[in-house]
Amino acid sequence: MADLGEIVALVERTLGPAQGEPVRLTGGITNRNYRLRFGERECALRLTEPQTELLGIDRSAERAAADAAAALGLGPAVLVSGAGFMVTEYLDRAPIAAAALRRDPHPAAQALRRFHDSGAELRHRFWVPELLDGYAAIVGRRGHRLPADYRMATEVVGRIAAALPAEEPVPCHNDLLAANVLTPRGAAGPVMLVDWEYAGMGHRLFDLGNLAAGSEFDGPAQERLLEAYFGEPPGPGRRAALALMQIMSDAREAAWGVVQAVISTLEFDFTAYAGRHFLRLRGAAADPRFEEWLRDARA
């Protein structure tokens, strides 16, 4: 990982002298994040882990997505970026609580719809079946064995992709944990979406499924999410598509945990993380409604 002092000195050339010491920000299991002031500007500085390109991250696509989001008023402005780091304006906002997101997904849904329909062109493709194949190859090249559940996850994802092909890709976020949805502190205002590392051209419904899976939306919350995004009550096809994309989201998270356990230098139990998502994936794939969801999604 890049040296913090060296990066601060490099950023000072563009943004002015650093004021005070960097303050480590909590959250996140891929990078190190800090709050600090350059000149008169409050900033957030992210240092990236080495080898993150192995996770399916394209830094040029991330920068393009972050710039597009900022232009739409949906994200912080990127001030400077380079090899191993990115500096954005600091947002005095708090991550939304998952419970609050379940109660009222409308602001997040509308933000996503605006980004999906923005026409931004990201020179990177994000599609979970391809991602799982790539992760498996990395694990094999490193001399590790895939867990038994990996094949099951690949087969389930393949069936979902056949029912919901990515025929009309749009710019997507692809990492919609509640921690990446920020709300103003004590005042009304739009949500902001942050952490565009996995941005790419993908399936708009994966973003919705990823959001719903990450914050454990129940049936009524899923209905509210779909209606907020599409502007009308959902029919069986959209309900089925959301259910399937939540399963695909768990497959992605499980596979991500498997490859991170092999390549990451962070102190985090990625194997346990993968295991939790494999468990949830197995349960969802065994749901008696799974075949019905596939039929309805195709229709």
PDB file of C-alpha atoms in Angstrom:
ATOM      1  CA  MET A   1       0.000   0.000   0.000  1.00  0.00           C
ATOM      2  CA  ALA A   2       1.207   3.512  -0.772  1.00  0.00           C
ATOM      3  CA  ASP A   3       2.996   5.423   1.996  1.00  0.00           C
ATOM      4  CA  LEU A   4       0.706   8.008   3.587  1.00  0.00           C
ATOM      5  CA  GLY A   5       3.417  10.637   4.022  1.00  0.00           C
ATOM      6  CA  GLU A   6       4.555  10.363   0.414  1.00  0.00           C
ATOM      7  CA  ILE A   7       0.998  10.687  -0.892  1.00  0.00           C
ATOM      8  CA  VAL A   8       0.250  13.706   1.326  1.00  0.00           C
ATOM      9  CA  ALA A   9       3.397  15.413   0.024  1.00  0.00           C
ATOM     10  CA  LEU A  10       2.346  14.650  -3.546  1.00  0.00           C
ATOM     11  CA  VAL A  11      -1.192  16.004  -3.049  1.00  0.00           C
ATOM     12  CA  GLU A  12       0.163  19.199  -1.457  1.00  0.00           C
ATOM     13  CA  ARG A  13       1.618  20.172  -4.832  1.00  0.00           C
ATOM     14  CA  THR A  14      -1.933  20.474  -6.203  1.00  0.00           C
ATOM     15  CA  LEU A  15      -4.121  21.362  -3.211  1.00  0.00           C
ATOM     16  CA  GLY A  16      -1.750  23.278  -0.977  1.00  0.00           C
ATOM     17  CA  PRO A  17      -0.148  22.534   2.407  1.00  0.00           C
ATOM     18  CA  ALA A  18      -1.711  19.921   4.649  1.00  0.00           C
ATOM     19  CA  GLN A  19      -3.092  21.321   7.896  1.00  0.00           C
ATOM     20  CA  GLY A  20      -2.691  19.068  10.948  1.00  0.00           C
ATOM     21  CA  GLU A  21      -2.458  15.307  11.063  1.00  0.00           C
ATOM     22  CA  PRO A  22      -4.582  12.924   8.979  1.00  0.00           C
ATOM     23  CA  VAL A  23      -7.464  11.357  10.937  1.00  0.00           C
ATOM     24  CA  ARG A  24      -8.185   7.714  10.138  1.00  0.00           C
ATOM     25  CA  LEU A  25     -11.788   7.090   9.084  1.00  0.00           C
ATOM     26  CA  THR A  26     -13.466   3.873  10.133  1.00  0.00           C
ATOM     27  CA  GLY A  27     -15.330   1.517   7.838  1.00  0.00           C
ATOM     28  CA  GLY A  28     -14.361  -0.263   4.665  1.00  0.00           C
ATOM     29  CA  ILE A  29     -12.439  -3.511   4.244  1.00  0.00           C
ATOM     30  CA  THR A  30     -10.518  -2.802   1.049  1.00  0.00           C
ATOM     31  CA  ASN A  31      -8.636   0.481   1.591  1.00  0.00           C
ATOM     32  CA  ARG A  32      -7.421   2.963   4.201  1.00  0.00           C
ATOM     33  CA  ASN A  33      -9.302   6.265   4.428  1.00  0.00           C
ATOM     34  CA  TYR A  34      -8.364   9.545   6.123  1.00  0.00           C
ATOM     35  CA  ARG A  35      -9.825  12.984   6.723  1.00  0.00           C
ATOM     36  CA  LEU A  36      -7.470  15.935   6.450  1.00  0.00           C
ATOM     37  CA  ARG A  37      -7.317  19.524   5.334  1.00  0.00           C
ATOM     38  CA  PHE A  38      -5.288  20.789   2.385  1.00  0.00           C
ATOM     39  CA  GLY A  39      -5.151  24.573   2.403  1.00  0.00           C
ATOM     40  CA  GLU A  40      -8.710  25.688   3.187  1.00  0.00           C
ATOM     41  CA  ARG A  41     -10.339  22.521   1.882  1.00  0.00           C
ATOM     42  CA  GLU A  42     -11.615  19.582   3.953  1.00  0.00           C
ATOM     43  CA  CYS A  43     -10.759  16.397   2.110  1.00  0.00           C
ATOM     44  CA  ALA A  44     -11.081  12.633   2.238  1.00  0.00           C
ATOM     45  CA  LEU A  45      -7.970  10.728   1.192  1.00  0.00           C
ATOM     46  CA  ARG A  46      -8.144   7.068   0.240  1.00  0.00           C
ATOM     47  CA  LEU A  47      -5.091   4.833  -0.059  1.00  0.00           C
ATOM     48  CA  THR A  48      -5.741   1.683  -2.050  1.00  0.00           C
ATOM     49  CA  GLU A  49      -4.557  -1.828  -1.358  1.00  0.00           C
ATOM     50  CA  PRO A  50      -2.147  -3.315  -3.903  1.00  0.00           C
ATOM     51  CA  GLN A  51      -3.552  -5.746  -6.489  1.00  0.00           C
ATOM     52  CA  THR A  52      -7.093  -4.359  -6.317  1.00  0.00           C
ATOM     53  CA  GLU A  53      -7.330  -4.784 -10.095  1.00  0.00           C
ATOM     54  CA  LEU A  54      -7.626  -8.502  -9.329  1.00  0.00           C
ATOM     55  CA  LEU A  55     -10.972  -7.769  -7.658  1.00  0.00           C
ATOM     56  CA  GLY A  56     -12.465  -6.455 -10.884  1.00  0.00           C
ATOM     57  CA  ILE A  57     -11.718  -2.806 -10.116  1.00  0.00           C
ATOM     58  CA  ASP A  58     -10.879  -0.472 -12.982  1.00  0.00           C
ATOM     59  CA  ARG A  59      -9.532   2.836 -11.672  1.00  0.00           C
ATOM     60  CA  SER A  60     -10.275   4.750 -14.866  1.00  0.00           C
ATOM     61  CA  ALA A  61     -13.901   3.610 -14.708  1.00  0.00           C
ATOM     62  CA  GLU A  62     -14.042   4.537 -11.032  1.00  0.00           C
ATOM     63  CA  ARG A  63     -12.804   8.063 -11.759  1.00  0.00           C
ATOM     64  CA  ALA A  64     -15.235   8.475 -14.660  1.00  0.00           C
ATOM     65  CA  ALA A  65     -18.154   7.260 -12.521  1.00  0.00           C
ATOM     66  CA  ALA A  66     -17.182   9.457  -9.581  1.00  0.00           C
ATOM     67  CA  ASP A  67     -16.912  12.503 -11.852  1.00  0.00           C
ATOM     68  CA  ALA A  68     -20.292  11.718 -13.432  1.00  0.00           C
ATOM     69  CA  ALA A  69     -21.917  11.300 -10.008  1.00  0.00           C
ATOM     70  CA  ALA A  70     -20.443  14.597  -8.814  1.00  0.00           C
ATOM     71  CA  ALA A  71     -21.730  16.391 -11.911  1.00  0.00           C
ATOM     72  CA  LEU A  72     -25.219  15.060 -11.110  1.00  0.00           C
ATOM     73  CA  GLY A  73     -24.968  16.171  -7.471  1.00  0.00           C
ATOM     74  CA  LEU A  74     -24.937  12.548  -6.346  1.00  0.00           C
ATOM     75  CA  GLY A  75     -21.388  12.298  -5.046  1.00  0.00           C
ATOM     76  CA  PRO A  76     -18.372  14.247  -3.817  1.00  0.00           C
ATOM     77  CA  ALA A  77     -16.077  15.989  -6.272  1.00  0.00           C
ATOM     78  CA  VAL A  78     -12.795  14.243  -7.024  1.00  0.00           C
ATOM     79  CA  LEU A  79     -10.009  16.754  -6.406  1.00  0.00           C
ATOM     80  CA  VAL A  80      -6.984  14.724  -7.418  1.00  0.00           C
ATOM     81  CA  SER A  81      -6.158  11.068  -7.999  1.00  0.00           C
ATOM     82  CA  GLY A  82      -3.179   8.992  -8.962  1.00  0.00           C
ATOM     83  CA  ALA A  83      -1.534   5.614  -8.539  1.00  0.00           C
ATOM     84  CA  GLY A  84      -2.638   4.232  -5.190  1.00  0.00           C
ATOM     85  CA  PHE A  85      -4.757   7.172  -3.993  1.00  0.00           C
ATOM     86  CA  MET A  86      -7.770   9.398  -4.529  1.00  0.00           C
ATOM     87  CA  VAL A  87      -8.711  12.677  -2.838  1.00  0.00           C
ATOM     88  CA  THR A  88     -12.308  13.896  -2.788  1.00  0.00           C
ATOM     89  CA  GLU A  89     -14.076  16.700  -1.022  1.00  0.00           C
ATOM     90  CA  TYR A  90     -15.067  15.677   2.487  1.00  0.00           C
ATOM     91  CA  LEU A  91     -18.807  15.322   3.021  1.00  0.00           C
ATOM     92  CA  ASP A  92     -20.101  16.033   6.516  1.00  0.00           C
ATOM     93  CA  ARG A  93     -22.672  13.284   6.210  1.00  0.00           C
ATOM     94  CA  ALA A  94     -23.432  10.002   7.908  1.00  0.00           C
ATOM     95  CA  PRO A  95     -23.926   6.564   6.335  1.00  0.00           C
ATOM     96  CA  ILE A  96     -27.604   5.746   6.246  1.00  0.00           C
ATOM     97  CA  ALA A  97     -28.791   3.080   8.666  1.00  0.00           C
ATOM     98  CA  ALA A  98     -29.976  -0.082   6.954  1.00  0.00           C
ATOM     99  CA  ALA A  99     -33.291   0.168   8.832  1.00  0.00           C
ATOM    100  CA  ALA A 100     -33.840   3.695   7.526  1.00  0.00           C
ATOM    101  CA  LEU A 101     -33.033   2.540   4.010  1.00  0.00           C
ATOM    102  CA  ARG A 102     -35.589  -0.240   4.300  1.00  0.00           C
ATOM    103  CA  ARG A 103     -38.259   2.172   5.565  1.00  0.00           C
ATOM    104  CA  ASP A 104     -37.707   4.700   2.799  1.00  0.00           C
ATOM    105  CA  PRO A 105     -35.610   3.554  -0.163  1.00  0.00           C
ATOM    106  CA  HIS A 106     -36.981   6.331  -2.368  1.00  0.00           C
ATOM    107  CA  PRO A 107     -33.998   8.766  -2.194  1.00  0.00           C
ATOM    108  CA  ALA A 108     -31.474   6.023  -2.920  1.00  0.00           C
ATOM    109  CA  ALA A 109     -33.642   4.536  -5.671  1.00  0.00           C
ATOM    110  CA  GLN A 110     -34.043   7.914  -7.351  1.00  0.00           C
ATOM    111  CA  ALA A 111     -30.314   8.612  -7.123  1.00  0.00           C
ATOM    112  CA  LEU A 112     -29.591   5.287  -8.780  1.00  0.00           C
ATOM    113  CA  ARG A 113     -32.145   5.897 -11.517  1.00  0.00           C
ATOM    114  CA  ARG A 114     -30.581   9.262 -12.313  1.00  0.00           C
ATOM    115  CA  PHE A 115     -27.126   7.728 -12.540  1.00  0.00           C
ATOM    116  CA  HIS A 116     -28.290   4.742 -14.584  1.00  0.00           C
ATOM    117  CA  ASP A 117     -30.028   7.053 -17.049  1.00  0.00           C
ATOM    118  CA  SER A 118     -27.224   9.635 -17.151  1.00  0.00           C
ATOM    119  CA  GLY A 119     -25.661   8.298 -20.323  1.00  0.00           C
ATOM    120  CA  ALA A 120     -22.230   8.073 -18.672  1.00  0.00           C
ATOM    121  CA  GLU A 121     -19.974   5.698 -20.598  1.00  0.00           C
ATOM    122  CA  LEU A 122     -17.655   3.648 -18.406  1.00  0.00           C
ATOM    123  CA  ARG A 123     -14.938   1.769 -20.242  1.00  0.00           C
ATOM    124  CA  HIS A 124     -15.314  -1.270 -18.024  1.00  0.00           C
ATOM    125  CA  ARG A 125     -17.842  -4.115 -17.945  1.00  0.00           C
ATOM    126  CA  PHE A 126     -19.208  -5.421 -14.649  1.00  0.00           C
ATOM    127  CA  TRP A 127     -21.018  -8.728 -14.934  1.00  0.00           C
ATOM    128  CA  VAL A 128     -21.039 -11.212 -12.070  1.00  0.00           C
ATOM    129  CA  PRO A 129     -20.734 -14.454 -14.100  1.00  0.00           C
ATOM    130  CA  GLU A 130     -17.525 -13.155 -15.672  1.00  0.00           C
ATOM    131  CA  LEU A 131     -16.322 -11.879 -12.306  1.00  0.00           C
ATOM    132  CA  LEU A 132     -16.746 -15.304 -10.699  1.00  0.00           C
ATOM    133  CA  ASP A 133     -14.765 -16.958 -13.509  1.00  0.00           C
ATOM    134  CA  GLY A 134     -11.982 -14.416 -13.068  1.00  0.00           C
ATOM    135  CA  TYR A 135     -11.855 -14.844  -9.301  1.00  0.00           C
ATOM    136  CA  ALA A 136     -11.681 -18.633  -9.662  1.00  0.00           C
ATOM    137  CA  ALA A 137      -8.740 -18.322 -12.060  1.00  0.00           C
ATOM    138  CA  ILE A 138      -6.855 -16.035  -9.637  1.00  0.00           C
ATOM    139  CA  VAL A 139      -7.352 -18.440  -6.726  1.00  0.00           C
ATOM    140  CA  GLY A 140      -6.124 -21.333  -8.867  1.00  0.00           C
ATOM    141  CA  ARG A 141      -3.041 -19.450 -10.073  1.00  0.00           C
ATOM    142  CA  ARG A 142      -2.140 -18.684  -6.460  1.00  0.00           C
ATOM    143  CA  GLY A 143      -2.175 -22.382  -5.656  1.00  0.00           C
ATOM    144  CA  HIS A 144      -5.348 -22.383  -3.572  1.00  0.00           C
ATOM    145  CA  ARG A 145      -8.453 -24.518  -3.843  1.00  0.00           C
ATOM    146  CA  LEU A 146     -11.928 -23.111  -4.224  1.00  0.00           C
ATOM    147  CA  PRO A 147     -14.441 -23.929  -1.476  1.00  0.00           C
ATOM    148  CA  ALA A 148     -17.054 -26.544  -2.336  1.00  0.00           C
ATOM    149  CA  ASP A 149     -19.807 -23.930  -2.498  1.00  0.00           C
ATOM    150  CA  TYR A 150     -18.071 -22.010  -5.280  1.00  0.00           C
ATOM    151  CA  ARG A 151     -19.266 -24.349  -8.024  1.00  0.00           C
ATOM    152  CA  MET A 152     -22.817 -24.148  -6.697  1.00  0.00           C
ATOM    153  CA  ALA A 153     -22.628 -20.344  -6.744  1.00  0.00           C
ATOM    154  CA  THR A 154     -21.357 -20.347 -10.342  1.00  0.00           C
ATOM    155  CA  GLU A 155     -24.170 -22.619 -11.482  1.00  0.00           C
ATOM    156  CA  VAL A 156     -26.853 -20.548  -9.755  1.00  0.00           C
ATOM    157  CA  VAL A 157     -25.460 -17.315 -11.202  1.00  0.00           C
ATOM    158  CA  GLY A 158     -25.371 -18.872 -14.666  1.00  0.00           C
ATOM    159  CA  ARG A 159     -29.066 -19.724 -14.460  1.00  0.00           C
ATOM    160  CA  ILE A 160     -29.942 -16.221 -13.292  1.00  0.00           C
ATOM    161  CA  ALA A 161     -27.854 -14.632 -16.052  1.00  0.00           C
ATOM    162  CA  ALA A 162     -29.660 -16.754 -18.642  1.00  0.00           C
ATOM    163  CA  ALA A 163     -32.988 -15.402 -17.379  1.00  0.00           C
ATOM    164  CA  LEU A 164     -31.742 -11.815 -16.988  1.00  0.00           C
ATOM    165  CA  PRO A 165     -28.987 -11.208 -19.552  1.00  0.00           C
ATOM    166  CA  ALA A 166     -27.109  -7.919 -19.510  1.00  0.00           C
ATOM    167  CA  GLU A 167     -28.344  -6.898 -22.947  1.00  0.00           C
ATOM    168  CA  GLU A 168     -28.731  -3.165 -22.261  1.00  0.00           C
ATOM    169  CA  PRO A 169     -25.891  -2.241 -19.880  1.00  0.00           C
ATOM    170  CA  VAL A 170     -26.009   1.070 -18.042  1.00  0.00           C
ATOM    171  CA  PRO A 171     -23.475   2.785 -15.765  1.00  0.00           C
ATOM    172  CA  CYS A 172     -23.756   1.098 -12.368  1.00  0.00           C
ATOM    173  CA  HIS A 173     -22.286   1.476  -8.889  1.00  0.00           C
ATOM    174  CA  ASN A 174     -22.145  -2.251  -8.018  1.00  0.00           C
ATOM    175  CA  ASP A 175     -21.230  -1.907  -4.325  1.00  0.00           C
ATOM    176  CA  LEU A 176     -24.318  -0.517  -2.633  1.00  0.00           C
ATOM    177  CA  LEU A 177     -23.794  -1.251   1.019  1.00  0.00           C
ATOM    178  CA  ALA A 178     -25.676   1.127   3.302  1.00  0.00           C
ATOM    179  CA  ALA A 179     -22.280   2.561   4.283  1.00  0.00           C
ATOM    180  CA  ASN A 180     -21.921   3.894   0.739  1.00  0.00           C
ATOM    181  CA  VAL A 181     -25.197   5.839   0.913  1.00  0.00           C
ATOM    182  CA  LEU A 182     -24.658   9.081   2.853  1.00  0.00           C
ATOM    183  CA  THR A 183     -27.356  11.345   4.298  1.00  0.00           C
ATOM    184  CA  PRO A 184     -27.082  14.922   5.628  1.00  0.00           C
ATOM    185  CA  ARG A 185     -26.593  15.341   9.359  1.00  0.00           C
ATOM    186  CA  GLY A 186     -29.715  16.838  10.907  1.00  0.00           C
ATOM    187  CA  ALA A 187     -31.010  18.511   7.742  1.00  0.00           C
ATOM    188  CA  ALA A 188     -32.988  17.628   4.665  1.00  0.00           C
ATOM    189  CA  GLY A 189     -31.147  17.031   1.433  1.00  0.00           C
ATOM    190  CA  PRO A 190     -30.373  14.450  -1.230  1.00  0.00           C
ATOM    191  CA  VAL A 191     -28.431  11.276  -0.523  1.00  0.00           C
ATOM    192  CA  MET A 192     -24.902  10.980  -1.844  1.00  0.00           C
ATOM    193  CA  LEU A 193     -23.388   7.796  -3.226  1.00  0.00           C
ATOM    194  CA  VAL A 194     -19.699   7.167  -2.510  1.00  0.00           C
ATOM    195  CA  ASP A 195     -17.059   4.523  -3.182  1.00  0.00           C
ATOM    196  CA  TRP A 196     -17.323   3.946  -6.921  1.00  0.00           C
ATOM    197  CA  GLU A 197     -14.508   1.377  -7.052  1.00  0.00           C
ATOM    198  CA  TYR A 198     -16.583  -1.326  -8.708  1.00  0.00           C
ATOM    199  CA  ALA A 199     -18.345   0.979 -11.151  1.00  0.00           C
ATOM    200  CA  GLY A 200     -18.856  -0.326 -14.642  1.00  0.00           C
ATOM    201  CA  MET A 201     -21.402  -0.909 -17.358  1.00  0.00           C
ATOM    202  CA  GLY A 202     -23.770  -3.506 -16.014  1.00  0.00           C
ATOM    203  CA  HIS A 203     -27.333  -4.552 -15.281  1.00  0.00           C
ATOM    204  CA  ARG A 204     -29.423  -1.858 -13.584  1.00  0.00           C
ATOM    205  CA  LEU A 205     -31.331  -4.496 -11.634  1.00  0.00           C
ATOM    206  CA  PHE A 206     -28.089  -5.783 -10.115  1.00  0.00           C
ATOM    207  CA  ASP A 207     -27.671  -2.406  -8.412  1.00  0.00           C
ATOM    208  CA  LEU A 208     -31.186  -2.731  -6.974  1.00  0.00           C
ATOM    209  CA  GLY A 209     -30.581  -6.320  -5.893  1.00  0.00           C
ATOM    210  CA  ASN A 210     -27.238  -5.399  -4.388  1.00  0.00           C
ATOM    211  CA  LEU A 211     -28.842  -2.561  -2.410  1.00  0.00           C
ATOM    212  CA  ALA A 212     -31.669  -4.800  -1.194  1.00  0.00           C
ATOM    213  CA  ALA A 213     -29.370  -7.691  -0.274  1.00  0.00           C
ATOM    214  CA  GLY A 214     -26.844  -5.510   1.539  1.00  0.00           C
ATOM    215  CA  SER A 215     -29.502  -3.971   3.775  1.00  0.00           C
ATOM    216  CA  GLU A 216     -31.662  -7.118   4.081  1.00  0.00           C
ATOM    217  CA  PHE A 217     -34.848  -5.741   2.558  1.00  0.00           C
ATOM    218  CA  ASP A 218     -37.975  -7.690   3.435  1.00  0.00           C
ATOM    219  CA  GLY A 219     -40.917  -8.086   1.023  1.00  0.00           C
ATOM    220  CA  PRO A 220     -42.577  -4.708   1.713  1.00  0.00           C
ATOM    221  CA  ALA A 221     -39.226  -2.895   1.461  1.00  0.00           C
ATOM    222  CA  GLN A 222     -38.557  -4.584  -1.875  1.00  0.00           C
ATOM    223  CA  GLU A 223     -41.940  -3.407  -3.123  1.00  0.00           C
ATOM    224  CA  ARG A 224     -41.141   0.151  -2.044  1.00  0.00           C
ATOM    225  CA  LEU A 225     -37.742   0.000  -3.738  1.00  0.00           C
ATOM    226  CA  LEU A 226     -39.137  -1.191  -7.058  1.00  0.00           C
ATOM    227  CA  GLU A 227     -41.968   1.327  -7.048  1.00  0.00           C
ATOM    228  CA  ALA A 228     -39.595   4.171  -6.146  1.00  0.00           C
ATOM    229  CA  TYR A 229     -37.209   3.230  -8.960  1.00  0.00           C
ATOM    230  CA  PHE A 230     -39.716   2.487 -11.731  1.00  0.00           C
ATOM    231  CA  GLY A 231     -42.436   4.923 -10.678  1.00  0.00           C
ATOM    232  CA  GLU A 232     -45.177   2.303 -10.655  1.00  0.00           C
ATOM    233  CA  PRO A 233     -46.201  -0.728  -8.598  1.00  0.00           C
ATOM    234  CA  PRO A 234     -44.124  -3.767  -9.568  1.00  0.00           C
ATOM    235  CA  GLY A 235     -45.497  -6.793 -11.361  1.00  0.00           C
ATOM    236  CA  PRO A 236     -44.378 -10.426 -10.987  1.00  0.00           C
ATOM    237  CA  GLY A 237     -41.500 -10.021 -13.448  1.00  0.00           C
ATOM    238  CA  ARG A 238     -39.830  -7.165 -11.588  1.00  0.00           C
ATOM    239  CA  ARG A 239     -40.383  -8.823  -8.210  1.00  0.00           C
ATOM    240  CA  ALA A 240     -38.765 -11.987  -9.526  1.00  0.00           C
ATOM    241  CA  ALA A 241     -35.869 -10.082 -11.089  1.00  0.00           C
ATOM    242  CA  LEU A 242     -35.119  -8.312  -7.810  1.00  0.00           C
ATOM    243  CA  ALA A 243     -35.202 -11.592  -5.879  1.00  0.00           C
ATOM    244  CA  LEU A 244     -32.794 -13.178  -8.359  1.00  0.00           C
ATOM    245  CA  MET A 245     -30.425 -10.232  -8.370  1.00  0.00           C
ATOM    246  CA  GLN A 246     -30.245 -10.383  -4.584  1.00  0.00           C
ATOM    247  CA  ILE A 247     -29.064 -13.969  -4.966  1.00  0.00           C
ATOM    248  CA  MET A 248     -26.531 -12.872  -7.574  1.00  0.00           C
ATOM    249  CA  SER A 249     -25.329 -10.185  -5.147  1.00  0.00           C
ATOM    250  CA  ASP A 250     -24.678 -12.802  -2.471  1.00  0.00           C
ATOM    251  CA  ALA A 251     -22.758 -14.920  -4.981  1.00  0.00           C
ATOM    252  CA  ARG A 252     -20.591 -11.936  -5.835  1.00  0.00           C
ATOM    253  CA  GLU A 253     -19.928 -11.147  -2.147  1.00  0.00           C
ATOM    254  CA  ALA A 254     -19.069 -14.766  -1.382  1.00  0.00           C
ATOM    255  CA  ALA A 255     -16.667 -15.037  -4.317  1.00  0.00           C
ATOM    256  CA  TRP A 256     -15.137 -11.655  -3.421  1.00  0.00           C
ATOM    257  CA  GLY A 257     -14.447 -12.964   0.075  1.00  0.00           C
ATOM    258  CA  VAL A 258     -12.772 -16.069  -1.373  1.00  0.00           C
ATOM    259  CA  VAL A 259     -10.353 -14.105  -3.556  1.00  0.00           C
ATOM    260  CA  GLN A 260      -9.704 -11.497  -0.856  1.00  0.00           C
ATOM    261  CA  ALA A 261      -8.692 -14.276   1.546  1.00  0.00           C
ATOM    262  CA  VAL A 262      -5.962 -15.130  -0.979  1.00  0.00           C
ATOM    263  CA  ILE A 263      -4.680 -11.681  -1.991  1.00  0.00           C
ATOM    264  CA  SER A 264      -5.480  -9.152   0.767  1.00  0.00           C
ATOM    265  CA  THR A 265      -2.998  -7.956   3.375  1.00  0.00           C
ATOM    266  CA  LEU A 266      -5.712  -6.485   5.630  1.00  0.00           C
ATOM    267  CA  GLU A 267      -6.483  -8.072   8.993  1.00  0.00           C
ATOM    268  CA  PHE A 268     -10.002  -9.283   8.308  1.00  0.00           C
ATOM    269  CA  ASP A 269     -11.601 -12.728   8.244  1.00  0.00           C
ATOM    270  CA  PHE A 270     -12.534 -12.861   4.569  1.00  0.00           C
ATOM    271  CA  THR A 271     -13.126 -16.622   4.738  1.00  0.00           C
ATOM    272  CA  ALA A 272     -15.863 -16.142   7.330  1.00  0.00           C
ATOM    273  CA  TYR A 273     -17.289 -13.281   5.245  1.00  0.00           C
ATOM    274  CA  ALA A 274     -17.485 -15.565   2.222  1.00  0.00           C
ATOM    275  CA  GLY A 275     -19.041 -18.325   4.318  1.00  0.00           C
ATOM    276  CA  ARG A 276     -21.880 -16.091   5.502  1.00  0.00           C
ATOM    277  CA  HIS A 277     -22.794 -15.176   1.937  1.00  0.00           C
ATOM    278  CA  PHE A 278     -22.498 -18.754   0.669  1.00  0.00           C
ATOM    279  CA  LEU A 279     -24.894 -19.797   3.453  1.00  0.00           C
ATOM    280  CA  ARG A 280     -27.437 -17.158   2.459  1.00  0.00           C
ATOM    281  CA  LEU A 281     -26.991 -18.044  -1.211  1.00  0.00           C
ATOM    282  CA  ARG A 282     -27.656 -21.745  -0.550  1.00  0.00           C
ATOM    283  CA  GLY A 283     -30.826 -20.893   1.336  1.00  0.00           C
ATOM    284  CA  ALA A 284     -32.130 -18.606  -1.407  1.00  0.00           C
ATOM    285  CA  ALA A 285     -31.324 -21.064  -4.194  1.00  0.00           C
ATOM    286  CA  ALA A 286     -33.178 -23.790  -2.295  1.00  0.00           C
ATOM    287  CA  ASP A 287     -36.258 -21.596  -1.934  1.00  0.00           C
ATOM    288  CA  PRO A 288     -39.204 -23.342  -3.638  1.00  0.00           C
ATOM    289  CA  ARG A 289     -39.954 -20.041  -5.399  1.00  0.00           C
ATOM    290  CA  PHE A 290     -36.587 -20.015  -7.195  1.00  0.00           C
ATOM    291  CA  GLU A 291     -37.840 -21.796 -10.338  1.00  0.00           C
ATOM    292  CA  GLU A 292     -40.894 -19.539 -10.392  1.00  0.00           C
ATOM    293  CA  TRP A 293     -38.673 -16.469 -10.160  1.00  0.00           C
ATOM    294  CA  LEU A 294     -36.674 -17.689 -13.157  1.00  0.00           C
ATOM    295  CA  ARG A 295     -39.859 -18.196 -15.183  1.00  0.00           C
ATOM    296  CA  ASP A 296     -41.325 -14.827 -14.231  1.00  0.00           C
ATOM    297  CA  ALA A 297     -38.048 -12.998 -14.912  1.00  0.00           C
ATOM    298  CA  ARG A 298     -37.809 -14.513 -18.400  1.00  0.00           C
ATOM    299  CA  ALA A 299     -41.371 -13.429 -19.111  1.00  0.00           C
TER     300      ALA A 299
END
